[in-house]
JSON list of C-alpha atoms and ligand atoms in Angstrom, two decimals:
[
{"chain": "A", "resi": 1, "resn": "MET", "atom": "CA", "xyz": [19.06, 56.94, 36.06]},
{"chain": "A", "resi": 2, "resn": "SER", "atom": "CA", "xyz": [19.42, 53.19, 35.69]},
{"chain": "A", "resi": 3, "resn": "ARG", "atom": "CA", "xyz": [21.22, 52.21, 38.49]},
{"chain": "A", "resi": 4, "resn": "LYS", "atom": "CA", "xyz": [18.21, 50.51, 40.22]},
{"chain": "A", "resi": 5, "resn": "LYS", "atom": "CA", "xyz": [19.39, 46.92, 38.34]},
{"chain": "A", "resi": 6, "resn": "GLU", "atom": "CA", "xyz": [22.29, 46.86, 40.41]},
{"chain": "A", "resi": 7, "resn": "GLU", "atom": "CA", "xyz": [20.31, 46.92, 43.59]},
{"chain": "A", "resi": 8, "resn": "TRP", "atom": "CA", "xyz": [18.54, 43.47, 42.59]},
{"chain": "A", "resi": 9, "resn": "GLY", "atom": "CA", "xyz": [22.09, 41.42, 43.81]},
{"chain": "A", "resi": 10, "resn": "PRO", "atom": "CA", "xyz": [22.44, 38.09, 43.51]},
{"chain": "A", "resi": 11, "resn": "HIS", "atom": "CA", "xyz": [18.90, 36.76, 42.31]},
{"chain": "A", "resi": 12, "resn": "THR", "atom": "CA", "xyz": [17.19, 33.87, 40.26]},
{"chain": "A", "resi": 13, "resn": "HIS", "atom": "CA", "xyz": [13.91, 33.71, 37.96]},
{"chain": "A", "resi": 14, "resn": "CYS", "atom": "CA", "xyz": [10.98, 31.96, 38.76]},
{"chain": "A", "resi": 15, "resn": "ILE", "atom": "CA", "xyz": [11.00, 28.62, 36.30]},
{"chain": "A", "resi": 16, "resn": "ILE", "atom": "CA", "xyz": [7.94, 28.91, 35.61]},
{"chain": "A", "resi": 17, "resn": "CYS", "atom": "CA", "xyz": [6.80, 32.60, 34.60]},
{"chain": "A", "resi": 18, "resn": "GLY", "atom": "CA", "xyz": [9.96, 33.91, 34.88]},
{"chain": "A", "resi": 19, "resn": "LYS", "atom": "CA", "xyz": [9.48, 36.54, 37.79]},
{"chain": "A", "resi": 20, "resn": "ALA", "atom": "CA", "xyz": [12.34, 37.88, 39.70]},
{"chain": "A", "resi": 21, "resn": "ILE", "atom": "CA", "xyz": [13.01, 36.32, 43.02]},
{"chain": "A", "resi": 22, "resn": "PRO", "atom": "CA", "xyz": [15.61, 35.77, 45.75]},
{"chain": "A", "resi": 23, "resn": "GLU", "atom": "CA", "xyz": [18.41, 33.36, 45.17]},
{"chain": "A", "resi": 24, "resn": "GLY", "atom": "CA", "xyz": [17.56, 29.71, 46.60]},
{"chain": "A", "resi": 25, "resn": "GLU", "atom": "CA", "xyz": [14.19, 29.71, 45.37]},
{"chain": "A", "resi": 26, "resn": "LYS", "atom": "CA", "xyz": [12.67, 27.97, 43.03]},
{"chain": "A", "resi": 27, "resn": "THR", "atom": "CA", "xyz": [9.51, 29.62, 42.31]},
{"chain": "A", "resi": 28, "resn": "CYS", "atom": "CA", "xyz": [7.46, 32.95, 42.81]},
{"chain": "A", "resi": 29, "resn": "SER", "atom": "CA", "xyz": [4.51, 31.82, 45.03]},
{"chain": "A", "resi": 30, "resn": "LYS", "atom": "CA", "xyz": [2.04, 29.11, 45.65]},
{"chain": "A", "resi": 31, "resn": "GLU", "atom": "CA", "xyz": [0.87, 29.24, 42.30]},
{"chain": "A", "resi": 32, "resn": "CYS", "atom": "CA", "xyz": [3.93, 28.47, 40.75]},
{"chain": "A", "resi": 33, "resn": "SER", "atom": "CA", "xyz": [5.09, 25.88, 43.21]},
{"chain": "A", "resi": 34, "resn": "ARG", "atom": "CA", "xyz": [2.38, 23.42, 42.72]},
{"chain": "A", "resi": 35, "resn": "LYS", "atom": "CA", "xyz": [2.57, 23.95, 38.59]},
{"chain": "A", "resi": 36, "resn": "TYR", "atom": "CA", "xyz": [6.30, 23.20, 39.15]},
{"chain": "A", "resi": 37, "resn": "GLU", "atom": "CA", "xyz": [5.21, 20.48, 41.24]},
{"chain": "A", "resi": 38, "resn": "GLU", "atom": "CA", "xyz": [3.08, 19.20, 38.68]},
{"chain": "A", "resi": 39, "resn": "GLU", "atom": "CA", "xyz": [5.56, 19.69, 35.75]},
{"chain": "A", "resi": 40, "resn": "LEU", "atom": "CA", "xyz": [7.89, 17.71, 37.93]},
{"chain": "A", "resi": 41, "resn": "LYS", "atom": "CA", "xyz": [5.39, 14.71, 38.29]},
{"chain": "A", "resi": 42, "resn": "GLN", "atom": "CA", "xyz": [4.50, 14.68, 34.09]},
{"chain": "A", "resi": 43, "resn": "TYR", "atom": "CA", "xyz": [8.13, 15.19, 33.66]},
{"chain": "A", "resi": 44, "resn": "LYS", "atom": "CA", "xyz": [9.33, 11.87, 35.83]},
{"chain": "A", "resi": 45, "resn": "LYS", "atom": "CA", "xyz": [6.26, 9.90, 34.41]},
{"chain": "A", "resi": 46, "resn": "GLN", "atom": "CA", "xyz": [7.64, 10.43, 31.52]},
{"chain": "A", "resi": 47, "resn": "GLN", "atom": "CA", "xyz": [11.30, 9.69, 32.49]},
{"chain": "A", "resi": 48, "resn": "LYS", "atom": "CA", "xyz": [9.79, 6.00, 33.63]},
{"chain": "A", "resi": 49, "resn": "MET", "atom": "CA", "xyz": [7.83, 6.01, 30.90]},
{"chain": "A", "resi": 50, "resn": "SER", "atom": "CA", "xyz": [10.69, 6.39, 27.82]},
{"chain": "A", "resi": 51, "resn": "TYR", "atom": "CA", "xyz": [12.98, 3.92, 30.13]},
{"chain": "A", "resi": 52, "resn": "LEU", "atom": "CA", "xyz": [9.78, 1.25, 29.74]},
{"chain": "A", "resi": 53, "resn": "PHE", "atom": "CA", "xyz": [9.90, 1.81, 26.57]},
{"chain": "A", "resi": 54, "resn": "ILE", "atom": "CA", "xyz": [13.76, 1.18, 25.93]},
{"chain": "A", "resi": 55, "resn": "ILE", "atom": "CA", "xyz": [13.49, -1.70, 28.26]},
{"chain": "A", "resi": 56, "resn": "VAL", "atom": "CA", "xyz": [10.76, -3.23, 26.20]},
{"chain": "A", "resi": 57, "resn": "MET", "atom": "CA", "xyz": [12.93, -2.59, 22.97]},
{"chain": "A", "resi": 58, "resn": "VAL", "atom": "CA", "xyz": [15.76, -3.89, 24.06]},
{"chain": "A", "resi": 59, "resn": "GLY", "atom": "CA", "xyz": [13.74, -7.22, 25.35]},
{"chain": "A", "resi": 60, "resn": "MET", "atom": "CA", "xyz": [12.05, -7.46, 21.80]},
{"chain": "A", "resi": 61, "resn": "ILE", "atom": "CA", "xyz": [15.28, -6.93, 20.35]},
{"chain": "A", "resi": 62, "resn": "LEU", "atom": "CA", "xyz": [16.66, -9.78, 22.39]},
{"chain": "A", "resi": 63, "resn": "VAL", "atom": "CA", "xyz": [13.73, -11.96, 21.79]},
{"chain": "A", "resi": 64, "resn": "PHE", "atom": "CA", "xyz": [13.62, -11.76, 18.76]},
{"chain": "A", "resi": 65, "resn": "PHE", "atom": "CA", "xyz": [17.86, -11.86, 17.94]},
{"chain": "A", "resi": 66, "resn": "LEU", "atom": "CA", "xyz": [17.61, -15.32, 20.34]},
{"chain": "A", "resi": 67, "resn": "ALA", "atom": "CA", "xyz": [14.85, -16.60, 18.20]},
{"chain": "A", "resi": 68, "resn": "SER", "atom": "CA", "xyz": [16.86, -16.00, 15.12]},
{"chain": "A", "resi": 69, "resn": "TYR", "atom": "CA", "xyz": [19.78, -17.60, 16.91]},
{"chain": "A", "resi": 70, "resn": "PHE", "atom": "CA", "xyz": [17.27, -20.94, 17.56]},
{"chain": "A", "resi": 71, "resn": "ALA", "atom": "CA", "xyz": [15.95, -20.81, 14.03]},
{"chain": "A", "resi": 72, "resn": "ARG", "atom": "CA", "xyz": [19.22, -21.22, 12.82]},
{"chain": "A", "resi": 73, "resn": "GLY", "atom": "CA", "xyz": [19.72, -24.17, 14.82]},
{"chain": "B", "resi": 1, "resn": "ZN", "atom": "ZN1", "xyz": [5.91, 32.31, 39.14]}
]
């Protein structure tokens, strides 16, 4: 009898450990939810850093461009 799978109904999986959990939930336990929040924080930090990196790069290119523009006269 492999009908048990159908009894699960709509469900999703814990984004940390992959356990089956009710739909609408993100994590299966407080431990996983804590890990998830930590990962989210890390991710946001990384995103901020990459934005900063892009801004610095664009700024440097702009400065370089302006410097060469004014150097030519
Ligand atoms: Zn989990």
